Short mmCIF file of C-alpha atoms in Angstrom, two decimals:
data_model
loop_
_atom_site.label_atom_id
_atom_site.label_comp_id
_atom_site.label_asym_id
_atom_site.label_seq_id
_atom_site.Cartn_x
_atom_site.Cartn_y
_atom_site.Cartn_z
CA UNK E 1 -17.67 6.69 -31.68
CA UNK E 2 -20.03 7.94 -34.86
CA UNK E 3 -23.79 7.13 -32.98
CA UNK E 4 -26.63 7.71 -35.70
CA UNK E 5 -29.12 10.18 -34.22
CA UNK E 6 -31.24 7.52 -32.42
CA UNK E 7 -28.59 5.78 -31.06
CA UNK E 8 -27.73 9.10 -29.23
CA UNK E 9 -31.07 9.71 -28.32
CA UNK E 10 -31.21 6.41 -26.63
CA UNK E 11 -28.10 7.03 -24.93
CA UNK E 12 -29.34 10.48 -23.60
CA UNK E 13 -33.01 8.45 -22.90
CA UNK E 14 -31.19 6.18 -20.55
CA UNK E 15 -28.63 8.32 -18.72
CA UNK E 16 -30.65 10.74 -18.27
CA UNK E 17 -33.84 9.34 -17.04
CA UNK E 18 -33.87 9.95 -13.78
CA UNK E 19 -33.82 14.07 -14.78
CA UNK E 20 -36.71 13.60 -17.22
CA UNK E 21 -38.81 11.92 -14.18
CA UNK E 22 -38.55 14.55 -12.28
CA UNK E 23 -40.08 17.17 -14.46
CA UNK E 24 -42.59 15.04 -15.12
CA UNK E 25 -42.90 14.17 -11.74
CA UNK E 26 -42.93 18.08 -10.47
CA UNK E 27 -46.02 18.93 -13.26
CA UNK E 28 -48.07 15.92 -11.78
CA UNK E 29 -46.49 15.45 -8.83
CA UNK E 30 -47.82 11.61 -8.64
CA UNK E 31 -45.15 8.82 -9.33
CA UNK E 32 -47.42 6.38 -11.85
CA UNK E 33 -48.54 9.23 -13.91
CA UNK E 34 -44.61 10.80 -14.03
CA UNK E 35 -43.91 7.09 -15.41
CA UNK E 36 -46.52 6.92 -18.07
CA UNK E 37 -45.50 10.71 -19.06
CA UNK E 38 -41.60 9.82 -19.04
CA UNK E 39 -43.02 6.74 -20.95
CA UNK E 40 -45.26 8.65 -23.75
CA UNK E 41 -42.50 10.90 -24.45
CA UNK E 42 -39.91 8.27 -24.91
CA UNK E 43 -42.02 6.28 -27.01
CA UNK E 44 -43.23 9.74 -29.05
CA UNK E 45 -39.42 10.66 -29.19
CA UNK E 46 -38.14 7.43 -31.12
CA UNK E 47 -41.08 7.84 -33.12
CA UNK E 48 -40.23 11.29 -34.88
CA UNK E 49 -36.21 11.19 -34.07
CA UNK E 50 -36.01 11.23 -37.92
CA UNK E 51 -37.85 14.98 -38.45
CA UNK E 52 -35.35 16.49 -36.20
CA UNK E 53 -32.86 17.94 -38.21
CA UNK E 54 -30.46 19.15 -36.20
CA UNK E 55 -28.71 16.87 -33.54
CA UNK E 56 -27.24 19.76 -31.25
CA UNK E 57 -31.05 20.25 -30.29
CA UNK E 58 -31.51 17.04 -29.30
CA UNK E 59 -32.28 17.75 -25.16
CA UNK E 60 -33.90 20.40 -26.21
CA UNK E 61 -36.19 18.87 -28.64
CA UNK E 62 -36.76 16.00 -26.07
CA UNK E 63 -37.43 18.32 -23.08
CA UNK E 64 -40.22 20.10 -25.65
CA UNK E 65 -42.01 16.38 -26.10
CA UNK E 66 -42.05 15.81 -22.84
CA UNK E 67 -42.91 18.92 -21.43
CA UNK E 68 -45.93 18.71 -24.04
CA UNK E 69 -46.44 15.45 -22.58
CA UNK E 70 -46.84 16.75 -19.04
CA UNK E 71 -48.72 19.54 -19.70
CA UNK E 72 -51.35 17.78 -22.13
CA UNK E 73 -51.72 15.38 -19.37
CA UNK E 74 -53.08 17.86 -16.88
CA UNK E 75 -55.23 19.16 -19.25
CA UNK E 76 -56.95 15.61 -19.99
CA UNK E 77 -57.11 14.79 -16.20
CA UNK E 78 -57.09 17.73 -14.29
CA UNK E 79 -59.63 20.25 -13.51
CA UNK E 80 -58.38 22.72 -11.94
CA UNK E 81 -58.23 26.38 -11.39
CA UNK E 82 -54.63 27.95 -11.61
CA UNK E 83 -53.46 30.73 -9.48
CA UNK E 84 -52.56 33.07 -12.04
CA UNK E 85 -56.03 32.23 -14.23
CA UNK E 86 -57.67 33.84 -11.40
CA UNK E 87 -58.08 36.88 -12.46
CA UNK E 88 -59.38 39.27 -9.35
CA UNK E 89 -56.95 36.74 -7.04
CA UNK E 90 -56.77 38.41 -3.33
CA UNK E 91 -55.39 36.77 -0.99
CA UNK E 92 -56.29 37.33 2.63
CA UNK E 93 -53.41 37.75 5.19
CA UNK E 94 -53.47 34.25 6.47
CA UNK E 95 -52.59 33.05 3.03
CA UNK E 96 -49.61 35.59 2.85
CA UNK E 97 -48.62 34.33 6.19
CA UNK E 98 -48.29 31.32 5.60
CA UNK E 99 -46.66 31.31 1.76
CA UNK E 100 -43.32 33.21 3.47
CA UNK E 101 -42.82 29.78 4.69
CA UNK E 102 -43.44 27.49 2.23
CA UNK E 103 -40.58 26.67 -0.44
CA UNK E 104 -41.05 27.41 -4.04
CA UNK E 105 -41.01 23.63 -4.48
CA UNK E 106 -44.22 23.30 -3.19
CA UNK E 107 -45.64 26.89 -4.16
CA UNK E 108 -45.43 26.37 -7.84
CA UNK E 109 -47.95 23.45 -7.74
CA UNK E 110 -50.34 26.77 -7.67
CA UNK E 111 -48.85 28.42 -11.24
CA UNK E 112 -50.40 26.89 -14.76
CA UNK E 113 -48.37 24.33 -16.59
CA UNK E 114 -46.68 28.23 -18.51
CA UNK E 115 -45.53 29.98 -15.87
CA UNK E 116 -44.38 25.95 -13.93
CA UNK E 117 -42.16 25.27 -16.97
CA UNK E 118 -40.19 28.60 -16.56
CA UNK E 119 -39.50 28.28 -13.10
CA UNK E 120 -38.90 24.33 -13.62
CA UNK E 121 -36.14 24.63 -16.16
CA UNK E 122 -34.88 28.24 -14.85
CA UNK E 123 -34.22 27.01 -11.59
CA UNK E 124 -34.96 23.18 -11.00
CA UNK E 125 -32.69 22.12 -14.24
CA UNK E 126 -30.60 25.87 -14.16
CA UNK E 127 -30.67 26.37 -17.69
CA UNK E 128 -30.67 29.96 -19.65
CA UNK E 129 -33.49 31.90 -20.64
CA UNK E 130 -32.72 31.46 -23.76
CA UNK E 131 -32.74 27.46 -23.53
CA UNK E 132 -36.31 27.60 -22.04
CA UNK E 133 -37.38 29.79 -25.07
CA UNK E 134 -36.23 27.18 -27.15
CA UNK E 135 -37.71 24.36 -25.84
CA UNK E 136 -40.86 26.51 -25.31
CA UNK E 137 -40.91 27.65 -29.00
CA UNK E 138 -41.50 31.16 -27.75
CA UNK E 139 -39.20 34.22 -27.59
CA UNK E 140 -37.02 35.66 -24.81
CA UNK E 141 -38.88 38.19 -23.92
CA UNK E 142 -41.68 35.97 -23.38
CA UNK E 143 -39.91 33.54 -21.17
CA UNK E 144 -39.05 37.26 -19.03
CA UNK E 145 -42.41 37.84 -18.99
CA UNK E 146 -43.67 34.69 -17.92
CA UNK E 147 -40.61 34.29 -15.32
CA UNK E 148 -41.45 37.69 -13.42
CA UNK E 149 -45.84 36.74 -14.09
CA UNK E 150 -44.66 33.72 -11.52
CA UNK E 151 -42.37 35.21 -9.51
CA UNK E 152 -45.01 38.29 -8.45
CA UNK E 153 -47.83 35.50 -8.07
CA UNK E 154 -45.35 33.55 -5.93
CA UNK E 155 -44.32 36.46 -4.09
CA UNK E 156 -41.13 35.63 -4.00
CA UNK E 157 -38.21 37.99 -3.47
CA UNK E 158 -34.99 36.58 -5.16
CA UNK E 159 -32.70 39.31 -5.06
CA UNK E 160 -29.98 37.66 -4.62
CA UNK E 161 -30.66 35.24 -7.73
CA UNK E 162 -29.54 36.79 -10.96
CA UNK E 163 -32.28 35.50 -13.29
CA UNK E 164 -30.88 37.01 -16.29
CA UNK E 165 -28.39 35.28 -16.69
CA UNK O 1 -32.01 31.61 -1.93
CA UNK O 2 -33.96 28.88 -3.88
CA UNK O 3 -34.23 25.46 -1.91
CA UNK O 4 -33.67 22.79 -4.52
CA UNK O 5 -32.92 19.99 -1.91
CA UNK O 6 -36.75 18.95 -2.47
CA UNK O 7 -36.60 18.82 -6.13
CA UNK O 8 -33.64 17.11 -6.20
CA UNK O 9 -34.53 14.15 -3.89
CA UNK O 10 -37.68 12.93 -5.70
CA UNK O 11 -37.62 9.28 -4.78
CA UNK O 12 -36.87 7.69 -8.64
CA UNK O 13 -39.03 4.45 -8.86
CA UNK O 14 -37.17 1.12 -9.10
CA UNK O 15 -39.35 0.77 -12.18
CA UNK O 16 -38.15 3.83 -14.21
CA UNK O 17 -35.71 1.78 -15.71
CA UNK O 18 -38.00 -0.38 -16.44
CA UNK O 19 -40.82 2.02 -18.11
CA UNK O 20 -37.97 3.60 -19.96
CA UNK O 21 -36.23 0.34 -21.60
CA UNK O 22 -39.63 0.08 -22.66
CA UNK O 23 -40.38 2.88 -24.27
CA UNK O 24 -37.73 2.79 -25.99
CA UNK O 25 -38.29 -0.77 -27.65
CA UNK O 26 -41.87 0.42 -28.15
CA UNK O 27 -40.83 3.89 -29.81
CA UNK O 28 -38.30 1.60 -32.32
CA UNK O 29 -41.15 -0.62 -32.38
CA UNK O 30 -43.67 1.28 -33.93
CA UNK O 31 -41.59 4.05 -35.85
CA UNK O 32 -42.66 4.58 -39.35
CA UNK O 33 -39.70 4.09 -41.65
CA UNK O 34 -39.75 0.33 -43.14
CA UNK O 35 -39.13 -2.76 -41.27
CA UNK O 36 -37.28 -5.77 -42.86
CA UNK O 37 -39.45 -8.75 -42.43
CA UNK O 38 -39.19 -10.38 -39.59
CA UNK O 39 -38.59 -13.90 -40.82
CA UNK O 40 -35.85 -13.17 -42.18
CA UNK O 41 -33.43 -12.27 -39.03
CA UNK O 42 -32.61 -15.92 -38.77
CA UNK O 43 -31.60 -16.68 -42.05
CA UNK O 44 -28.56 -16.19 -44.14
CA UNK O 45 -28.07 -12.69 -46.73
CA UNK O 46 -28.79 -15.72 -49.79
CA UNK O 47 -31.57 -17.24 -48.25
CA UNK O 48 -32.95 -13.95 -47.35
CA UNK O 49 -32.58 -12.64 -50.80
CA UNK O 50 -34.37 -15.95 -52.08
CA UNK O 51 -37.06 -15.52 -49.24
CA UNK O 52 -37.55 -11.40 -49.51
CA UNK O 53 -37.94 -12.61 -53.92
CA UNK O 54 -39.92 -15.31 -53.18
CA UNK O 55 -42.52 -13.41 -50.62
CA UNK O 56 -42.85 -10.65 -53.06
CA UNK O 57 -44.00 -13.20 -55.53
CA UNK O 58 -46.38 -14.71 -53.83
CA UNK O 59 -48.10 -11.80 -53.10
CA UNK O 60 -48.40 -10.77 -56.62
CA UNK O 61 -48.29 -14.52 -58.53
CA UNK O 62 -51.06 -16.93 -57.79
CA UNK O 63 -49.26 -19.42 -60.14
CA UNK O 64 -45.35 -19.04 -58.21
CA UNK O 65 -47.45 -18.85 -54.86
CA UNK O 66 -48.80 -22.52 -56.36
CA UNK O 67 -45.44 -23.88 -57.17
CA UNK O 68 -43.43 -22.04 -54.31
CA UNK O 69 -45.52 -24.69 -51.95
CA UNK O 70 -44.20 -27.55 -53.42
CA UNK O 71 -40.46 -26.38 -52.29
CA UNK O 72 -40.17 -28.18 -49.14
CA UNK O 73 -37.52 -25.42 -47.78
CA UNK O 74 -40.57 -22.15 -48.36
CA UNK O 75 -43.31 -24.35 -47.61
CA UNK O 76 -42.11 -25.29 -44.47
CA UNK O 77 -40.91 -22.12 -43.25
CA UNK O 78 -43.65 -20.18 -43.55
CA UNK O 79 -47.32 -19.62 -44.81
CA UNK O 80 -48.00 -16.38 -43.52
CA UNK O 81 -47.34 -13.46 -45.98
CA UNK O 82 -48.46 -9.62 -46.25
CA UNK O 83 -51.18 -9.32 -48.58
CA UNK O 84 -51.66 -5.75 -48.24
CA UNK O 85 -49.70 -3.13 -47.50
CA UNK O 86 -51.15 0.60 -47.79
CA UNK O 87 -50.20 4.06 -46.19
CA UNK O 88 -53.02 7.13 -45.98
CA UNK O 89 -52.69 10.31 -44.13
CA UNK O 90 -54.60 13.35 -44.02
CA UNK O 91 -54.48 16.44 -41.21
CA UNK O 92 -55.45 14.66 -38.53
CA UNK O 93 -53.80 11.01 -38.86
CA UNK O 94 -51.82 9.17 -40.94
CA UNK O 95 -52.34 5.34 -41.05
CA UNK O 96 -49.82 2.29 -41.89
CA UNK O 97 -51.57 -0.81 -42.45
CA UNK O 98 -49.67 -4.18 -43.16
CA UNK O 99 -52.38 -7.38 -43.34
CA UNK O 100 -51.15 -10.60 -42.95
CA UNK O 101 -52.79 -13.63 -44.56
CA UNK O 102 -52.38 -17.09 -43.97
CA UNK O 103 -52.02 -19.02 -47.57
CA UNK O 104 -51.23 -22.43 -49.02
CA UNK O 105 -52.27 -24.51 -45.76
CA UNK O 106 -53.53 -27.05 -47.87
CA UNK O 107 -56.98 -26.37 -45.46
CA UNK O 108 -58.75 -23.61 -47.72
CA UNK O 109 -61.67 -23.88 -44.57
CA UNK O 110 -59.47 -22.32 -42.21
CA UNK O 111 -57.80 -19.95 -44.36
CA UNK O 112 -60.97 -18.09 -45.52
CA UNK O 113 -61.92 -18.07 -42.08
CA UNK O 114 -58.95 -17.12 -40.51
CA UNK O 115 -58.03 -14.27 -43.11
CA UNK O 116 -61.50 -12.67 -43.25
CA UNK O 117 -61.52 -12.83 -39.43
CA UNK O 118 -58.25 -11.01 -39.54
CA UNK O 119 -59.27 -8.52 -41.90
CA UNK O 120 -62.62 -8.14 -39.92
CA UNK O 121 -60.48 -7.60 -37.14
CA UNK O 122 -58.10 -5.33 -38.53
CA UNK O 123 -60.96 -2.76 -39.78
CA UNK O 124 -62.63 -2.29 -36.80
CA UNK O 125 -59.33 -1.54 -34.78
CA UNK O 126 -58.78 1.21 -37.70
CA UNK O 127 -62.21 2.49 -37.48
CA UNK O 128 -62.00 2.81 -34.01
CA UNK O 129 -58.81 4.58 -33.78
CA UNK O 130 -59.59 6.53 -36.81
CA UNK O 131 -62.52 8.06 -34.08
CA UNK O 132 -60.41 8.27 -31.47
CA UNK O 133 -58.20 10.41 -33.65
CA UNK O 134 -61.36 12.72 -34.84
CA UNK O 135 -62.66 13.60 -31.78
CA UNK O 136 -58.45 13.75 -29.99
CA UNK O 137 -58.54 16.74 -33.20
CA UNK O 138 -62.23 18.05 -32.64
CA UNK O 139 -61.67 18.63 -28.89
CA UNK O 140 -57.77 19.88 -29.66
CA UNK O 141 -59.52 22.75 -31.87
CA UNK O 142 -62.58 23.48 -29.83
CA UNK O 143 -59.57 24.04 -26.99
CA UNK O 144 -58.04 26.90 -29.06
CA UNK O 145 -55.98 24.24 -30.61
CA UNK O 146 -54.50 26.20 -34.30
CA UNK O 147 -55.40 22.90 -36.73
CA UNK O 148 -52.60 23.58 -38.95
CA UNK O 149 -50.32 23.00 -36.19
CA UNK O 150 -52.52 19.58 -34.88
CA UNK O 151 -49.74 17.09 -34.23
CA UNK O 152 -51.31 13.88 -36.80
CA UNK O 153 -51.81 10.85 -35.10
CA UNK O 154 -50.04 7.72 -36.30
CA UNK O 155 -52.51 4.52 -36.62
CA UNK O 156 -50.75 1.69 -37.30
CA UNK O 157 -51.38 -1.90 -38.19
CA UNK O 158 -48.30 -4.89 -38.61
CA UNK O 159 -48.06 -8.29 -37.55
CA UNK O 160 -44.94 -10.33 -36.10
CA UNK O 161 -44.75 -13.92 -36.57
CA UNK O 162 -43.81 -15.61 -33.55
CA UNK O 163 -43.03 -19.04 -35.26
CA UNK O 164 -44.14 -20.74 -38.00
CA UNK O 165 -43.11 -24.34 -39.27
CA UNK O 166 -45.03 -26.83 -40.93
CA UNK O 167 -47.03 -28.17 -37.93
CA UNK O 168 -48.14 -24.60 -36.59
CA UNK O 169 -47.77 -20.75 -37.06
CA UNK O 170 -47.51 -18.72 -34.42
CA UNK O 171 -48.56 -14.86 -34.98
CA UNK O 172 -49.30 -11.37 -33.31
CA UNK O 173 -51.33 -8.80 -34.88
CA UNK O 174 -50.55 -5.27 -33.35
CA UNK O 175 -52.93 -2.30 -33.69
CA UNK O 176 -51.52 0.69 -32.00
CA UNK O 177 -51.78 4.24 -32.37
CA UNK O 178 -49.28 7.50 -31.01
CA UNK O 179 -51.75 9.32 -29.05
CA UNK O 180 -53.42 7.21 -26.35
CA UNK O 181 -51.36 3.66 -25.43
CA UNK O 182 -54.50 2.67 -23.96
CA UNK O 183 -56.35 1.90 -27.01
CA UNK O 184 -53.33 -0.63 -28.32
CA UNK O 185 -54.27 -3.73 -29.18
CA UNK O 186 -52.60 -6.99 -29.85
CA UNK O 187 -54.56 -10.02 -31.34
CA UNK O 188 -52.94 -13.71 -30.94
CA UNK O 189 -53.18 -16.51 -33.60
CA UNK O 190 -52.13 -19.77 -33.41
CA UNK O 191 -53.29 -21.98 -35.97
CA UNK O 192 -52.76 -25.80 -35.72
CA UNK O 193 -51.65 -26.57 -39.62
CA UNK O 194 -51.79 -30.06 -39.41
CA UNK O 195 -55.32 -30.06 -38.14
CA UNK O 196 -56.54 -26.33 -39.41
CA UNK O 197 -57.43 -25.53 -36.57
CA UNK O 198 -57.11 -22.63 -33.92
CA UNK O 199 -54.71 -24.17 -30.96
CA UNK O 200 -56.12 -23.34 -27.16
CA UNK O 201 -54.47 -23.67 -24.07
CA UNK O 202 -56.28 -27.09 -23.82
CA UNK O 203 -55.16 -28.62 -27.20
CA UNK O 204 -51.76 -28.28 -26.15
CA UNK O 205 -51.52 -28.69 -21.95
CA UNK O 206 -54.75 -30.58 -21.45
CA UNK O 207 -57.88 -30.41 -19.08
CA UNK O 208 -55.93 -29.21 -16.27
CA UNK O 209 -54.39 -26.37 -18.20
CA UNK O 210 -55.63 -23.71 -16.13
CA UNK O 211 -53.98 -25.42 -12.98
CA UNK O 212 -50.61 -26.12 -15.39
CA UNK O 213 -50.01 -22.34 -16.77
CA UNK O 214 -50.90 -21.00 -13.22
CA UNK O 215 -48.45 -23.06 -11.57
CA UNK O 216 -45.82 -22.51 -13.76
CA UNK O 217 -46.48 -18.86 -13.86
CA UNK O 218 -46.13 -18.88 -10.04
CA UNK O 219 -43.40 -20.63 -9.94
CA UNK O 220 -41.62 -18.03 -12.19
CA UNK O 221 -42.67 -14.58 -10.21
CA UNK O 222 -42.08 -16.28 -6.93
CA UNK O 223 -38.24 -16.40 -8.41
CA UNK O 224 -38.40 -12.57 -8.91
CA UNK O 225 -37.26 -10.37 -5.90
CA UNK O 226 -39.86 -8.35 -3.88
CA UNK O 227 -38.95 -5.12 -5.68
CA UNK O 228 -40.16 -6.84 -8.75
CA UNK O 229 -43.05 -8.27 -7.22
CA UNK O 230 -44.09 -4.53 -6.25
CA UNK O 231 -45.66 -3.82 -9.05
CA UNK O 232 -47.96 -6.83 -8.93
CA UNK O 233 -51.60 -6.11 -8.13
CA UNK O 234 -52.22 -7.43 -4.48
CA UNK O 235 -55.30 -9.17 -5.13
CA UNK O 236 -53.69 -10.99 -8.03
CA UNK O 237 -54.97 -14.49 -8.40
CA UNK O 238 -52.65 -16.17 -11.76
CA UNK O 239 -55.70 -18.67 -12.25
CA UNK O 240 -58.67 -16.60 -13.04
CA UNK O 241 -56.76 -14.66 -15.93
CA UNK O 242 -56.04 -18.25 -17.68
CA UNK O 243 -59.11 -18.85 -19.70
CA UNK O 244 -59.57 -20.02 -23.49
CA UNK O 245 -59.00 -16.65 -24.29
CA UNK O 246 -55.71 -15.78 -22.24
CA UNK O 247 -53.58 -14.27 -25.22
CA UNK O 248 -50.57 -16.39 -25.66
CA UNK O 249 -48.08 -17.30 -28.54
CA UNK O 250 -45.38 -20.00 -29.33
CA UNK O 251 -41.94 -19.17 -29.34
CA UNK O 252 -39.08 -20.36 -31.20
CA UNK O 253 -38.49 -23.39 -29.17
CA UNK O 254 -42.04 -24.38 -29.40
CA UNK O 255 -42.93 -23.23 -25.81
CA UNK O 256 -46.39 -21.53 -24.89
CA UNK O 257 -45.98 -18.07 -23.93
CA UNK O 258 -48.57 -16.67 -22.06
CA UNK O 259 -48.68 -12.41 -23.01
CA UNK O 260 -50.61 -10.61 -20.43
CA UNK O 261 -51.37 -7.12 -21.47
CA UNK O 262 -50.59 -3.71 -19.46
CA UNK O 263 -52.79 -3.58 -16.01
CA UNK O 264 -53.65 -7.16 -16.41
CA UNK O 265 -51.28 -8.37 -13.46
CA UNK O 266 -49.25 -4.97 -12.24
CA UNK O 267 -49.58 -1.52 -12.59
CA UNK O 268 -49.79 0.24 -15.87
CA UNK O 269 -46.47 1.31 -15.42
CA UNK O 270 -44.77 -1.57 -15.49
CA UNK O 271 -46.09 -2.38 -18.81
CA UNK O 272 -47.07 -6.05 -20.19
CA UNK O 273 -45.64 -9.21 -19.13
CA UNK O 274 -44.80 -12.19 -20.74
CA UNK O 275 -44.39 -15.59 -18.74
CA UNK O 276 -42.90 -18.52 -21.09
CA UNK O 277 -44.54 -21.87 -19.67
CA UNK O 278 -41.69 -24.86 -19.34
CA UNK O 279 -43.58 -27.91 -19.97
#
């Protein structure tokens, strides 16, 4: 089957949906705003499907729109104060206590949208460091730093994850 | 070890479908590359050809538009042509308009009220997205935002005709930009030919309109199943949204049908519904 561009995207749009509504769902972490993020990006994806050039970065070039779309989102609506924005962050023992418990699911509600998209795709959708760079439009080294930024602030020891790979 | 078991079993909402399918007509909707007309899906590639000629004509030849009415076959398909077409774009927005005019009704009355209430219509909805736009860009640099990489926004202006013979024509105006689907707007004509008039609710179902459309409309989501029904407000009451201003259109078949915009009956989410009234 020879699908034009858009006809792949649409294909990709509707089988993998339910994948693309989670990320949204884990920056905002509130159902009707993960719909009307998933729905933005769609909508802003079918729009400019004809300036990307090449098809193989297709996912990748759809996970950037609506990873933009997630994190412009908690900029508009959100004012909050991020974990690792603090800069002279202490916390006292109870905290400590208490994160040794709680999964990284829940923990990285308290990293910026950054340091949330590295541990999202690195982890969440398992993809390489070098995939994340690319939908990031950053470098590797970069991603690294941002990955081991979240990892200190989330004091979380993960020795027995090779995160290089 | 990492514990994925929570990411992985987010609850999807039934609706996700839904918002996508959606999306996706909207995205095709409103891309920028050029649209055929939409009149002429229903006709044949020589009738098209004749039609796509014959349109293009009209819009530039006052004396074909004259004797193009006196064809039964053009005349009765359709009055409503673009007048105006333009494109403009600068750093922070580029804008498609296509203006729709309403021509050879025989009623000139009408006409030059309809069409300068359309264009009226159409330049505020620019102007106002054009400041939308400004101050989306103003804030996006005062942010930190680099304004050579500012992402334009896309204005756009097009029309759909819904149906068109030589009693009535039927026809949507869309104003929609990229950025914020919140400021999207759709204006409804329907303009009684025979009688160059605008058609209401009332012209066509009678005094008890209201009580009509409501029904009808209740009869239809009562058929839906309770997942459906979901996304329904709880305190929705059909009745008070029919007015003489409920936005509404004709279809093909000649049936009313009523368009109620996103948040008007259900959750944003869900989008806009459409409820075709059987008479």
């Amino acid at each position: 089957m020879n699908l034009t561009t858009e006809q792949e995207l649409i294909e990709l749009l509707k089988n993998k949906k339910e994948k693309y509504y989670r990320i949204a769902f884990t920056y905002v972490k509130n159902r009707d705003d993960a719909l009307d993020i998933v729905h933005n990006a769609v909508v802003k994806a079918l729009q400019k499907i004809h300036t990307l050039k090449n098809r193989e970065y297709l996912e990748t070039w759809f996970y950037r729109i609506l990873i933009n779309e997630s994190v412009t989102f908690i900029r508009k609506n959100k004012n909050i104060l991020f974990f690792d924005e603090l800069s002279n962050f202490n916390p006292t023992v109870e905290q400590i206590d208490e994160e040794q418990h709680i999964t990284l699911y829940s923990a990285i509600d308290k990293l910026s949208p950054k340091l949330k998209t590295v541990i999202i795709f690195r982890f969440f959708e398992e993809l390489k460091l070098e995939e994340i760079a690319e939908i990031t439009a950053t470098n590797l080294s970069t991603v690294k730093a941002r990955l081991y930024k979240a990892l200190k602030l989330l004091k979380i020891e993960l020795e027995d994850v090779d995160y290089d790979r | 070890m990492i514990d994925k078991s929570k990411y992985n079993n987010i609850e999807i909402p039934d609706e996700l479908d839904h918002v996508v399918n959606d999306a996706i007509f909207e995205g095709m909707r409103t891309q920028r590359k050029k649209k055929p007309f939409f009149v002429l899906k229903r006709l044949g590639t020589v009738m098209a050809v004749f039609v796509l000629f014959s349109i293009t004509l009209l819009n530039v030849s006052p004396v074909f538009a004259q004797v193009a009415y006196n064809i039964p076959i053009l005349g009765d398909l359709c009055r409503i042509v673009t007048i105006r077409e333009y494109h403009f774009e600068d750093e922070i927005k580029y804008i498609d308009v296509k203006i729709p005019e309403i021509t050879s009704t025989g009623k000139s009355d009408l006409e030059n009220r309809l069409n300068l209430e359309i264009q009226k219509k159409i330049n505020e909805c620019i102007k106002t997205h054009e400041e939308v736009a400004k101050d989306y860009f103003e804030a996006y640099v005062k942010t930190g935002g680099n304004p050579d990489e500012f992402n334009p926004i896309g204005i756009t202006v097009d029309y759909e005709i819904k149906s068109c013979n030589e009693n009535y024509a039927s026809f949507v105006i869309y104003c929609y930009e990229t950025a914020f689907t919140a400021y999207n707007e759709e204006i409804y004509y329907n303009v009684d030919l025979e009688r160059g008039r605008i058609i209401t609710l009332k012209d066509w179902f009678g005094n008890d309109y209201k009580e009509i459309v409501a029904d009808n409309i209740e009869k239809t989501i009562a058929e839906w199943s309770e997942e459906q029904k979901e996304v329904l407000w709880d305190d929705l009451e059909i009745i008070d949204l029919i007015t003489e201003n409920t936005d509404f259109y004709i279809n093909d078949e000649g049936q009313i049908v009523i368009a109620f915009p996103k948040y008007e009956i259900a959750y944003g989410a869900a989008g806009a519904f459409e409820f075709v009234i059987k008479k």
